[in-house]
Short mmCIF file of C-alpha atoms in Angstrom, two decimals:
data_model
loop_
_atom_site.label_atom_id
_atom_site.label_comp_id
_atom_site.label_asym_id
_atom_site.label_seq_id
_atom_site.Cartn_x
_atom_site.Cartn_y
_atom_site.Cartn_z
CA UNK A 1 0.00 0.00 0.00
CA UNK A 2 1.61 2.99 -1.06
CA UNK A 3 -0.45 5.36 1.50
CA UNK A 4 0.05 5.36 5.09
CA UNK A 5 -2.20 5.61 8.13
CA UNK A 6 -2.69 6.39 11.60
CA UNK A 7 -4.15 4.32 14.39
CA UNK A 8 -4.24 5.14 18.16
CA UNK A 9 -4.80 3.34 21.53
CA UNK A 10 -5.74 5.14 24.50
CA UNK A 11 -3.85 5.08 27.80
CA UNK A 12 -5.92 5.50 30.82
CA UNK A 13 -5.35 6.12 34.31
CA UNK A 14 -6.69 4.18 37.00
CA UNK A 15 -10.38 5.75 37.35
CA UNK A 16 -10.68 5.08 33.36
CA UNK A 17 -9.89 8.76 32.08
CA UNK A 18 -8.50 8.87 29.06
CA UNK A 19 -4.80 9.95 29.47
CA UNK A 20 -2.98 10.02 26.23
CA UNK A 21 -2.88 8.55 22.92
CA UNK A 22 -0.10 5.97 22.06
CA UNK A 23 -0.26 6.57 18.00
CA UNK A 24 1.04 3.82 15.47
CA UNK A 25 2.11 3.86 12.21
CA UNK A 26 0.69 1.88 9.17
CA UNK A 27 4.31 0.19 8.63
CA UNK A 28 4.84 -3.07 9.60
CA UNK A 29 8.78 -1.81 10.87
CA UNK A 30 8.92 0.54 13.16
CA UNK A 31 12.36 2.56 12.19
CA UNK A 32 13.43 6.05 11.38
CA UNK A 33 11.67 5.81 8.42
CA UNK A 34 8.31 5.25 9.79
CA UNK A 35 8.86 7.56 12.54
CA UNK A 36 9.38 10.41 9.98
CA UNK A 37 6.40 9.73 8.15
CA UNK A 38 4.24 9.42 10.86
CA UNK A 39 5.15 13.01 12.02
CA UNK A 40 4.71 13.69 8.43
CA UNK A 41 1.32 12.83 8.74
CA UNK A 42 0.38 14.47 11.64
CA UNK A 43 2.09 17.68 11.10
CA UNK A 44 0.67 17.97 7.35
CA UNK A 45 -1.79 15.30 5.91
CA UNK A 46 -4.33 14.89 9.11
CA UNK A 47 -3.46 17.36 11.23
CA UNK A 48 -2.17 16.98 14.56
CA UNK A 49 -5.31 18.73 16.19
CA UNK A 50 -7.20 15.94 14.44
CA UNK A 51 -6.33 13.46 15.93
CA UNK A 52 -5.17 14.25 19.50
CA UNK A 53 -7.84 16.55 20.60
CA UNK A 54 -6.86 18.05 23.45
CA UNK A 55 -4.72 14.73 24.58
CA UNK A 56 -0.74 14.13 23.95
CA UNK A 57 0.67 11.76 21.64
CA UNK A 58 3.48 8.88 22.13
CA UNK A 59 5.24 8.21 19.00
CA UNK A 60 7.56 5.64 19.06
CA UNK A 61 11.30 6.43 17.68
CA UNK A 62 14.69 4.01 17.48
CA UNK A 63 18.06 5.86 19.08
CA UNK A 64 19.02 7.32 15.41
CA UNK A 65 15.88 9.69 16.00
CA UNK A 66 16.99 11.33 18.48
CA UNK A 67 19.72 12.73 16.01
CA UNK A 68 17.22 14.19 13.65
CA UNK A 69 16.26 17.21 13.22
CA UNK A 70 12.52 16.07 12.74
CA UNK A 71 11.63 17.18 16.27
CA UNK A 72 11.09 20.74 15.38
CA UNK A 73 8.22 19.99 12.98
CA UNK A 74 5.61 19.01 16.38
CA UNK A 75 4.87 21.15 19.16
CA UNK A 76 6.90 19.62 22.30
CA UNK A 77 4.24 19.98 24.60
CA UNK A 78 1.86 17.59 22.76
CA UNK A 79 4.23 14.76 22.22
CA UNK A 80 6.11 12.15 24.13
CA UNK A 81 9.09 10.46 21.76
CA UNK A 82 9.15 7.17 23.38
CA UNK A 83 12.06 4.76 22.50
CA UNK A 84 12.13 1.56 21.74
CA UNK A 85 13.54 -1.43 23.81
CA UNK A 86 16.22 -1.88 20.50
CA UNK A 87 17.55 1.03 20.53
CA UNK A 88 21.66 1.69 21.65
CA UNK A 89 22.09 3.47 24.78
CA UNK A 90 25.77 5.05 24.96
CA UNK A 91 27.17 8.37 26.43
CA UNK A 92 26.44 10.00 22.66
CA UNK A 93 22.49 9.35 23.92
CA UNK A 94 22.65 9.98 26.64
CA UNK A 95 23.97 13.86 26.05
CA UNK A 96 21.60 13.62 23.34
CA UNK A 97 18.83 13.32 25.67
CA UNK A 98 19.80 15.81 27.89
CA UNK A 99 20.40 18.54 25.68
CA UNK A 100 16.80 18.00 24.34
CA UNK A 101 14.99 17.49 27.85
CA UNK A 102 16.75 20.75 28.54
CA UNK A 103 15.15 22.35 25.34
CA UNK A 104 11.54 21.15 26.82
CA UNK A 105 11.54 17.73 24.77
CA UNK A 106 9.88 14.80 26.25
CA UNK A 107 10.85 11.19 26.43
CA UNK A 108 9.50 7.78 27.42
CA UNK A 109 10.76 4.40 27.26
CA UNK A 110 8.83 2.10 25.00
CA UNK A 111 7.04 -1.32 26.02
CA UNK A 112 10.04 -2.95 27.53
CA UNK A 113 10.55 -6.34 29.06
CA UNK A 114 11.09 -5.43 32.77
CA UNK A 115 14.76 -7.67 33.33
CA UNK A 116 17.33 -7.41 35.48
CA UNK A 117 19.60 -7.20 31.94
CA UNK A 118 16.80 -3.96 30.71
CA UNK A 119 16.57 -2.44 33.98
CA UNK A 120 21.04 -2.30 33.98
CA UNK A 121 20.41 -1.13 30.53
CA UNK A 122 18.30 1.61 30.38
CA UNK A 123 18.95 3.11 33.96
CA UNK A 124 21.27 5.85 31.94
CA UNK A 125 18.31 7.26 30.13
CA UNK A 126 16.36 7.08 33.37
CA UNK A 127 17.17 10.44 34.36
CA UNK A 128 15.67 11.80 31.31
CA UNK A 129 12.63 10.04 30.71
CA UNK A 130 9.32 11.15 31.76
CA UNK A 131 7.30 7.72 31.65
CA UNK A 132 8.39 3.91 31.28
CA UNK A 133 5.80 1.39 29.33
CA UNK A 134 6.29 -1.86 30.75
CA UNK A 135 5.73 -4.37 28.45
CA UNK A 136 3.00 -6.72 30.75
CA UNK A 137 2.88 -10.16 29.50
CA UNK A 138 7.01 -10.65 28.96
CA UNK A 139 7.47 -8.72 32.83
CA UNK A 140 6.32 -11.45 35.00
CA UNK A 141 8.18 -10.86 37.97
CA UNK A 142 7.60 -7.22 38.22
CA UNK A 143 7.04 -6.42 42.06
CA UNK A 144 5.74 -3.65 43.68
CA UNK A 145 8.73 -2.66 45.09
CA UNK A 146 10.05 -2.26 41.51
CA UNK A 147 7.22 0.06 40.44
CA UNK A 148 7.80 2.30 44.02
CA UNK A 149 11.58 2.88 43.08
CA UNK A 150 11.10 3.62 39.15
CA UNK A 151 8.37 6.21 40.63
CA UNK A 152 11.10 7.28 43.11
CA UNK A 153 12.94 8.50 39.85
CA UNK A 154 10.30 10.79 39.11
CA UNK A 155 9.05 8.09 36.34
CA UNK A 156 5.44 7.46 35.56
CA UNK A 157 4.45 3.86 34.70
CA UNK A 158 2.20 3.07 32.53
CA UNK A 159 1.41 -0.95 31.95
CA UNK A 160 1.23 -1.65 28.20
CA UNK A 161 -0.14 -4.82 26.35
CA UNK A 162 -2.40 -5.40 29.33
CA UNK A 163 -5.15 -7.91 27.81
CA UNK A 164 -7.70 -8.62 30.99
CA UNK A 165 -9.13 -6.94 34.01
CA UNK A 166 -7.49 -9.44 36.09
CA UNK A 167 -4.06 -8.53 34.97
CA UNK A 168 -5.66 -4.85 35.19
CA UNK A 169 -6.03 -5.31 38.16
CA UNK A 170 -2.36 -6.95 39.00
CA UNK A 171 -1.09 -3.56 37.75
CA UNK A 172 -3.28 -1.67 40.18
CA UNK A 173 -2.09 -3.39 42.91
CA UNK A 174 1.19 -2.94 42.45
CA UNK A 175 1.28 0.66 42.12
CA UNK A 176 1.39 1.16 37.78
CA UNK A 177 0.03 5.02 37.21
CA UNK A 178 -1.42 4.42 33.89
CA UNK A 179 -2.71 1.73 31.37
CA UNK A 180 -2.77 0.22 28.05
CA UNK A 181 -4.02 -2.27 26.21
CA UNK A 182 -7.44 -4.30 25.08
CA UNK A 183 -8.82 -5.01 28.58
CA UNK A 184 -10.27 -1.60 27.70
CA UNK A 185 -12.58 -2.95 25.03
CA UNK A 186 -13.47 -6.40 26.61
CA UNK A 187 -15.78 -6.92 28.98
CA UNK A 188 -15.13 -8.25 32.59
CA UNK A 189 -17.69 -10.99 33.28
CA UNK A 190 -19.40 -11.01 36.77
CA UNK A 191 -20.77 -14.04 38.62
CA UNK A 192 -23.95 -12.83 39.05
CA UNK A 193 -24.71 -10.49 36.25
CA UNK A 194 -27.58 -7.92 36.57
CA UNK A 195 -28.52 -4.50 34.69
CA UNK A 196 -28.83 -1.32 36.69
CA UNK A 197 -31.76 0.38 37.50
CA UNK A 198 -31.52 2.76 34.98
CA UNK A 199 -29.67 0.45 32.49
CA UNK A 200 -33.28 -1.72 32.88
CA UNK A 201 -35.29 1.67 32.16
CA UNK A 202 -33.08 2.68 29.16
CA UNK A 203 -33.81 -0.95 28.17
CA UNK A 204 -37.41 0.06 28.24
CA UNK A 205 -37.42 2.85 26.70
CA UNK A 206 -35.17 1.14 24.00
CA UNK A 207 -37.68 -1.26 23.05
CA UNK A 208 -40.71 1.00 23.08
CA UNK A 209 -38.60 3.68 20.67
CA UNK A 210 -38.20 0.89 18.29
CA UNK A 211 -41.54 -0.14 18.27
CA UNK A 212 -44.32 1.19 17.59
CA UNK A 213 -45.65 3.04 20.56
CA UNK A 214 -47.12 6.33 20.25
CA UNK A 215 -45.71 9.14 21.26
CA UNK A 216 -47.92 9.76 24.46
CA UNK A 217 -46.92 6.46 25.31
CA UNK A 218 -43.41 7.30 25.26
CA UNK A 219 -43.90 10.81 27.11
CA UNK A 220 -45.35 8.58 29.80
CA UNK A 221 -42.65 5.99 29.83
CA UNK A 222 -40.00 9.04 29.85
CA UNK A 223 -41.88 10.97 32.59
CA UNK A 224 -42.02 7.72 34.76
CA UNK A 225 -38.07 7.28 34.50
CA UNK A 226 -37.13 10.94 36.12
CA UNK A 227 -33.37 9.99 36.62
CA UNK A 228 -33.20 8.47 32.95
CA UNK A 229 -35.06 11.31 31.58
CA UNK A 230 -33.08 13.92 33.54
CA UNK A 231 -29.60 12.93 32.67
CA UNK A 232 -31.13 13.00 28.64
CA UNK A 233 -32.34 16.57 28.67
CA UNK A 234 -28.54 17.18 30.37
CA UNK A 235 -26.78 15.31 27.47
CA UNK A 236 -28.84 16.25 24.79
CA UNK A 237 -28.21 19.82 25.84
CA UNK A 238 -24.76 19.30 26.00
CA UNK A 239 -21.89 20.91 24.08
CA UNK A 240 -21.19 17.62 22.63
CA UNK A 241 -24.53 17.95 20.37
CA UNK A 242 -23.98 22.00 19.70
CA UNK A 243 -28.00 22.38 19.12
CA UNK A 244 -29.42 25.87 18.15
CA UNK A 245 -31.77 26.22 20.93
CA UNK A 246 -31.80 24.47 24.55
CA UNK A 247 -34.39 21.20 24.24
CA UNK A 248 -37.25 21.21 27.35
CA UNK A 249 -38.57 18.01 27.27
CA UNK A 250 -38.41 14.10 25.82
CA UNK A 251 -42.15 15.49 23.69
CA UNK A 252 -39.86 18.41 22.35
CA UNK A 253 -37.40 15.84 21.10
CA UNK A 254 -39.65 13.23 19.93
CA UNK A 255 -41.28 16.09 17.95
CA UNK A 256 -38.41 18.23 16.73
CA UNK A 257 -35.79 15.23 15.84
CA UNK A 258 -38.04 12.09 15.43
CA UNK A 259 -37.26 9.03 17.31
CA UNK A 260 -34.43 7.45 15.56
CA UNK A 261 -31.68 10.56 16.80
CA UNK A 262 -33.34 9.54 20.40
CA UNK A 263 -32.79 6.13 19.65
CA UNK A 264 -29.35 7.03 18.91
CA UNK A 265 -29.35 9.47 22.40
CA UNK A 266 -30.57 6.79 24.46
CA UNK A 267 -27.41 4.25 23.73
CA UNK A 268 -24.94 7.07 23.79
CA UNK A 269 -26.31 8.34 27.25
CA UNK A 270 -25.74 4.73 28.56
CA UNK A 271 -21.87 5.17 27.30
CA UNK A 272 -21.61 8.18 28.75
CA UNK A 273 -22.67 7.22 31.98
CA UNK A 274 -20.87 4.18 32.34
CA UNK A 275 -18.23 3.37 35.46
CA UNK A 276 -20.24 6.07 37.29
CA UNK A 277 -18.11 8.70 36.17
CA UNK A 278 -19.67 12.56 35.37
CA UNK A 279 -16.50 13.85 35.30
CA UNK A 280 -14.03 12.08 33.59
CA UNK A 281 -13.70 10.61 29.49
CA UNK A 282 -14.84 7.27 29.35
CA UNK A 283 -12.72 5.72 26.43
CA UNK A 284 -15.23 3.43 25.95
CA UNK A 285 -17.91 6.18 24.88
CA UNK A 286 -15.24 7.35 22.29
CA UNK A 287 -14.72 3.89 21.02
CA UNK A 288 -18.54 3.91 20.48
CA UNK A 289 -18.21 7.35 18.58
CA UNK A 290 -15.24 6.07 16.93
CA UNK A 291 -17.01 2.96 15.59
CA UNK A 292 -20.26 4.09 14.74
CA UNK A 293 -18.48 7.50 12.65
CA UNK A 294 -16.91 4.92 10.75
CA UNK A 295 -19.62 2.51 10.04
CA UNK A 296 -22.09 5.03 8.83
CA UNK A 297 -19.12 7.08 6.63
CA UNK A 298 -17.78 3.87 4.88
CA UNK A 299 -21.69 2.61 4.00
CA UNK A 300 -21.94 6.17 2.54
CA UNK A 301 -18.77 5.64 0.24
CA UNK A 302 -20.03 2.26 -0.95
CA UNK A 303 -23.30 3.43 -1.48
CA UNK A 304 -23.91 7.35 -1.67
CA UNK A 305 -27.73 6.64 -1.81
CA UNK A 306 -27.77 4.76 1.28
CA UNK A 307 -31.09 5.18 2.86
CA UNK A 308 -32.04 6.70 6.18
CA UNK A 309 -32.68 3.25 7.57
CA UNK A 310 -29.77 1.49 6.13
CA UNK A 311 -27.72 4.59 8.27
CA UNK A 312 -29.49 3.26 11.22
CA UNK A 313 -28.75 -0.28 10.99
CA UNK A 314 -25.07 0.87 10.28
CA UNK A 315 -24.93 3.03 12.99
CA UNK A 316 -26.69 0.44 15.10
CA UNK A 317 -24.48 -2.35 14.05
CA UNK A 318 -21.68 0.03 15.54
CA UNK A 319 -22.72 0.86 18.72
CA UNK A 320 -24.18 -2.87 19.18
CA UNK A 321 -20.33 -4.20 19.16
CA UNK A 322 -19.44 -2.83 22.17
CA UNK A 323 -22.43 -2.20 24.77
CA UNK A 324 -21.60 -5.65 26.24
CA UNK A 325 -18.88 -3.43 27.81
CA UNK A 326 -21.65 -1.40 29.55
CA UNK A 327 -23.52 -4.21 31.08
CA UNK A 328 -20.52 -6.57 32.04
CA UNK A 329 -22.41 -9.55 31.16
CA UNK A 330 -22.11 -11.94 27.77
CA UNK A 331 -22.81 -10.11 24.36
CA UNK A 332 -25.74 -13.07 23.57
CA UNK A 333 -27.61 -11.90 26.65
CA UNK A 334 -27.36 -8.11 25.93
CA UNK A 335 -28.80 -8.42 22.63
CA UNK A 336 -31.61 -10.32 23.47
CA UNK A 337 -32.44 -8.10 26.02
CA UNK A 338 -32.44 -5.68 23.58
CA UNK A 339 -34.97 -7.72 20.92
CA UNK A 340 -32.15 -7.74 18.40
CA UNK A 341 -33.22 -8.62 14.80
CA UNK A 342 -31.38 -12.10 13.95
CA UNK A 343 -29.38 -10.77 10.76
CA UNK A 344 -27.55 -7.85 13.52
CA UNK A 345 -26.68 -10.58 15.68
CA UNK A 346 -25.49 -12.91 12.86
CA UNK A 347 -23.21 -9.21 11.22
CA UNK A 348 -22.15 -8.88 14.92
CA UNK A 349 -20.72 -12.27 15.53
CA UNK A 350 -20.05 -14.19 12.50
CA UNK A 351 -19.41 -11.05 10.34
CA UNK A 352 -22.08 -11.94 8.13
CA UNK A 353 -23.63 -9.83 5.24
CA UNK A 354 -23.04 -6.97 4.25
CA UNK A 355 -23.27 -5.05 8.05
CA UNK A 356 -21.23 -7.66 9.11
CA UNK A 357 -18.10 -7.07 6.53
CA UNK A 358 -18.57 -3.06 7.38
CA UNK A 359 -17.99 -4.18 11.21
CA UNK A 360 -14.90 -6.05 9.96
CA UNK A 361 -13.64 -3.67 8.34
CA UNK A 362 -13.79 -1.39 11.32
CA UNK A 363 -12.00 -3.52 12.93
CA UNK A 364 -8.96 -3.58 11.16
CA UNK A 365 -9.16 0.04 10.87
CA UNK A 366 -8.76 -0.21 14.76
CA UNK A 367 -5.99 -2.65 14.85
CA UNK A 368 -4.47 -1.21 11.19
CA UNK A 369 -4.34 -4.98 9.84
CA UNK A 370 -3.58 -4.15 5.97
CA UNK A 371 -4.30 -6.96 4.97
CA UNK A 372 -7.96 -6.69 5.82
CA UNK A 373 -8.44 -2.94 4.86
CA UNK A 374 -6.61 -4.13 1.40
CA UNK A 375 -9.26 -6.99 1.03
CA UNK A 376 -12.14 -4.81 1.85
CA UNK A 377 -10.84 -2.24 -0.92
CA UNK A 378 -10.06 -4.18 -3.11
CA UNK A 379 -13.45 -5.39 -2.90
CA UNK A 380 -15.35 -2.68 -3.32
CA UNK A 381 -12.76 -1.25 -6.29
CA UNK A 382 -11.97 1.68 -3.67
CA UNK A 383 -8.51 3.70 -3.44
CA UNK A 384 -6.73 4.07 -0.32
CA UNK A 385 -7.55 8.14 -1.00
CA UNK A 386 -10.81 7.62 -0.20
CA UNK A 387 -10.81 6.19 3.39
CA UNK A 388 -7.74 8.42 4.72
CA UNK A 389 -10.56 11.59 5.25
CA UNK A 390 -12.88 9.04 6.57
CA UNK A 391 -10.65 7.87 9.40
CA UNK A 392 -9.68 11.36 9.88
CA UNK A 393 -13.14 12.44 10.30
CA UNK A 394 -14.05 9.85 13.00
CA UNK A 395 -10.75 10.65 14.90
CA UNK A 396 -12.33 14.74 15.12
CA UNK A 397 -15.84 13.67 15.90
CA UNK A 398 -14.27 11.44 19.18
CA UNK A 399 -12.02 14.05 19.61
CA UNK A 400 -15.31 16.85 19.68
CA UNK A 401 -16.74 14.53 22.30
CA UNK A 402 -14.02 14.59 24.25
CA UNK A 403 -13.60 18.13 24.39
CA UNK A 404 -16.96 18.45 25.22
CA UNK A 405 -17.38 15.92 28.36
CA UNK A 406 -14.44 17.73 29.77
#
């Protein structure tokens, strides 16, 4: 593929809040090279606003970077150059790094193996680095102790490649300040599952907005939830919508919008309130923003006459693949709570039809597998051109959110 592309993982801090953005790069190598064009990118071709928001950026960089002269081309205060666990650590760097740190540069130290051979290593650099990413599943025998004295160096540690809430919660324990990795976007089964109050009167009011209940019905249904309805009006009149004039009531909506941007509302109030939190980003609403952004934009580029309804099932699709992650209990069970048609289940979990390959396709935008955005243009006889404002576009819409929520 002769274009190149950005993806992004967010690193969180214990409550959730999203943190940062650890950025990659479309190449399969990760060298000087890469590095260049993936400043490249975000300095000229999406925009560096785009897609950080109001978050900082690590971008990963070999020990020859630090000799470039690339570093003037980002603001400093909106990225972290974090090195990787290959690269040659001599006096030359080590000056290297100092001279920059004293300019305002910032460094980390990328997803390394925590060994006694690493730790000997890289305790040169120490001095200069802001944050270490310790590479989870190869660092075994990390102890607390050893978090407490790499904090003791004025080092923040974030846990990278962490892939369940149990090892999550290992990190915790032993002190980590921030976190990486897909726990984020699976869910953590409980023993005894069981919806919320208000995540069984969203359900509710779910169901009845997709059927066909009248609207006094609804009103009703909305005026006998006061908690659900009054955390709606809030969002809905939030700056993450940017409406013209302040709505009053669920009969104003119904009225003025219709019932499929409620619909819409509804689920996205449910993200938003996830974890309990008010007051910090949930990543997991901005996955939902992410997704959904996408699924609706590349259905558009397929088909440009895509109708309202096939926009909704997109969107739908979307949103569907991850509110498993609200409830904490099995996808299945979600959906049927939910009165899910049988062809969203079957695009949700087998990838089938044509909702199905869009949700695919999201996917690997997520993970950047090439091979799977190659297949799905190919396809669909679509140039690379084409999708790089799409992801862009999605990155700015989570990024509005953000901004927004505070």
């Amino acid at each position: 593929m002769g274009s190149s592309y950005i993806g992004r993982q967010p690193i969180v801090n214990e409550r959730g809040s999203l943190i940062a953005y650890d950025l990659f790069s479309s190449s399969q190598s990760m060298n000087a090279q890469a590095t260049a064009t993936l400043i490249n990118d975000l300095q000229s071709a999406f925009g560096i606003e785009r897609i950080l928001g109001k978050r900082i950026g690590f971008i990963r960089v070999d020990h020859r970077f630090i000799f470039h002269g690339l570093f003037t081309l980002l603001p400093k205060e909106r990225v972290i150059y974090a090195l990787l666990e290959e690269s040659v650590v001599d006096e030359a760097l080590c000056a290297q790094l100092e001279k920059l740190k004293g300019e305002g540069y910032r460094f980390a130290l990328n997803d390394f193996a925590f060994t006694a051979e690493n730790r000997e290593k890289f305790a040169p650099i120490f001095p200069y680095l802001e944050y270490v990413k310790i590479d989870i599943p190869r660092s075994g025998q990390i102890k607390r102790d050893d978090v407490a004295q790499l904090k003791q160096q004025g080092l923040s540690v974030i846990g990278a490649k962490i892939e369940s809430h149990d090892s999550h919660a290992e990190c915790v324990a032993k002190g980590f300040t921030y976190f990486q990795g897909y726990f984020i976007s699976k869910p953590k089964i409980l023993e005894n599952p069981s919806f919320s109050l208000d995540q069984e009167a969203v359900i509710q009011l779910w169901n009845m907005l997709q059927s066909d209940a009248d609207i006094e019905h609804l009103v009703r249904a909305f005026e006998l939830n006061h908690m659900v309805s009054l955390k709606l009006m809030r969002f809905i009149n939030s700056a993450v919508f940017s409406l013209k004039n302040p709505v009053s009531s669920v009969r104003h909506v119904l009225t003025l919008v219709g019932r499929e941007p409620l619909l819409h509302w509804v689920m996205l109030l449910m993200f938003s309130e996830s974890h309990g939190s008010n007051q910090n980003t949930i990543p997991l609403m901005l996955m939902v923003i992410n997704r959904t952004e996408l699924m609706t934009q590349l259905l558009e580029l397929i088909n440009p006459n895509a109708t309202k309804s096939q926009k909704a099932t997109a969107y739908f699709v979307g949103m569907l693949s991850l509110i498993h992650l609200l409830f904490h209990i099995p996808h299945r069970e979600v959906l049927r709570r939910l009165n899910v048609a049988p062809e969203i289940e079957r695009a949700l979990f087998e990838g089938d039809g044509f909702y199905g390959e869009l949700l695919t396709m999201v996917r690997s935008i997520e993970i950047l597998d090439s091979e799977g955005i190659e297949t799905f243009l190919a396809k669909h006889s679509l140039e690379y051109s084409a999708l790089e404002p799409l992801i862009a576009s999605a990155m700015e819409k989570v990024n509005q959110f953000d901004e927004a929520m505070g």
